[in-house]
mmCIF file of C-alpha atoms in Angstrom:
data_model
loop_
_atom_site.group_PDB
_atom_site.id
_atom_site.type_symbol
_atom_site.label_atom_id
_atom_site.label_comp_id
_atom_site.label_asym_id
_atom_site.label_seq_id
_atom_site.Cartn_x
_atom_site.Cartn_y
_atom_site.Cartn_z
ATOM 1 C CA ASP A 1 203.345 13.029 19.426
ATOM 2 C CA ALA A 2 200.284 13.381 17.372
ATOM 3 C CA GLY A 3 199.840 9.699 17.011
ATOM 4 C CA LEU A 4 200.606 9.692 12.864
ATOM 5 C CA LYS A 5 203.553 7.964 12.971
ATOM 6 C CA GLY A 6 203.212 5.356 9.638
ATOM 7 C CA LYS A 7 200.699 7.869 8.787
ATOM 8 C CA VAL A 8 202.308 11.062 7.584
ATOM 9 C CA ARG A 9 205.104 10.320 5.764
ATOM 10 C CA ILE A 10 207.841 13.921 5.284
ATOM 11 C CA ASN A 11 210.525 13.750 2.077
ATOM 12 C CA LYS A 12 213.031 16.978 1.460
ATOM 13 C CA SER A 13 212.978 17.699 -2.235
ATOM 14 C CA GLY A 14 214.459 20.687 -4.734
ATOM 15 C CA CYS A 15 212.628 23.545 -5.803
ATOM 16 C CA LEU A 16 209.469 21.176 -7.516
ATOM 17 C CA GLY A 17 209.658 23.280 -10.684
ATOM 18 C CA GLN A 18 208.485 26.434 -8.169
ATOM 19 C CA CYS A 19 211.371 28.048 -6.848
ATOM 20 C CA LYS A 20 210.549 31.616 -7.971
ATOM 21 C CA LYS A 21 207.672 31.181 -5.736
ATOM 22 C CA GLY A 22 209.775 30.965 -2.283
ATOM 23 C CA VAL A 23 210.141 27.988 -0.084
ATOM 24 C CA VAL A 24 207.208 26.101 -1.668
ATOM 25 C CA MET A 25 205.743 22.930 -0.018
ATOM 26 C CA VAL A 26 202.959 20.084 -1.316
ATOM 27 C CA ASP A 27 200.253 17.849 0.918
ATOM 28 C CA TYR A 28 199.471 15.029 -1.252
ATOM 29 C CA PRO A 29 196.572 13.289 -1.065
ATOM 30 C CA SER A 30 195.327 16.598 -0.944
ATOM 31 C CA GLY A 31 197.658 18.460 -3.739
ATOM 32 C CA THR A 32 197.502 21.295 -1.519
ATOM 33 C CA TRP A 33 200.552 23.515 -2.391
ATOM 34 C CA TYR A 34 201.931 26.162 -0.084
ATOM 35 C CA GLN A 35 204.386 29.008 -1.465
ATOM 36 C CA ASN A 36 206.629 31.370 1.042
ATOM 37 C CA VAL A 37 206.748 28.953 3.796
ATOM 38 C CA LYS A 38 208.471 30.469 7.143
ATOM 39 C CA LEU A 39 209.494 28.497 9.301
ATOM 40 C CA ASP A 40 206.983 30.963 11.900
ATOM 41 C CA ASP A 41 203.923 28.483 9.229
ATOM 42 C CA VAL A 42 205.257 25.078 9.818
ATOM 43 C CA GLN A 43 203.432 24.599 13.579
ATOM 44 C CA GLU A 44 200.322 26.147 12.249
ATOM 45 C CA ILE A 45 200.744 24.440 9.230
ATOM 46 C CA PHE A 46 200.527 21.213 11.620
ATOM 47 C CA GLU A 47 197.282 21.807 13.681
ATOM 48 C CA GLU A 48 195.483 22.844 10.802
ATOM 49 C CA HIS A 49 196.596 21.357 7.801
ATOM 50 C CA VAL A 50 198.107 18.081 8.716
ATOM 51 C CA ILE A 51 195.546 17.491 11.535
ATOM 52 C CA LYS A 52 192.582 19.307 11.216
ATOM 53 C CA GLY A 53 192.304 18.964 7.024
ATOM 54 C CA GLU A 54 191.901 23.025 7.071
ATOM 55 C CA VAL A 55 193.618 24.286 4.146
ATOM 56 C CA ILE A 56 195.538 27.541 5.165
ATOM 57 C CA GLU A 57 194.348 30.018 2.077
ATOM 58 C CA ARG A 58 197.364 32.715 2.935
ATOM 59 C CA LEU A 59 199.744 30.429 2.183
ATOM 60 C CA VAL A 60 197.906 28.339 -1.139
ATOM 61 C CA LEU A 61 199.979 28.687 -4.018
ATOM 62 C CA LYS A 62 197.421 29.605 -6.835
ATOM 63 C CA ASN A 63 197.921 27.475 -10.226
ATOM 64 C CA PRO A 64 201.632 25.384 -9.419
#
């Protein structure tokens, strides 16, 4: 719906070596890591980070 077909890929993975930090995700090519991601955060991550390129500081994993 956002017109990103062929531009965005989502991969399922294990804990990415950060299991103690809760649910973790990482965006490439920016290298931004998010921690303790909840289902309620997904829409915000998509709209703010993926679409607008804005980092959501409250979720950023420091020193992954």
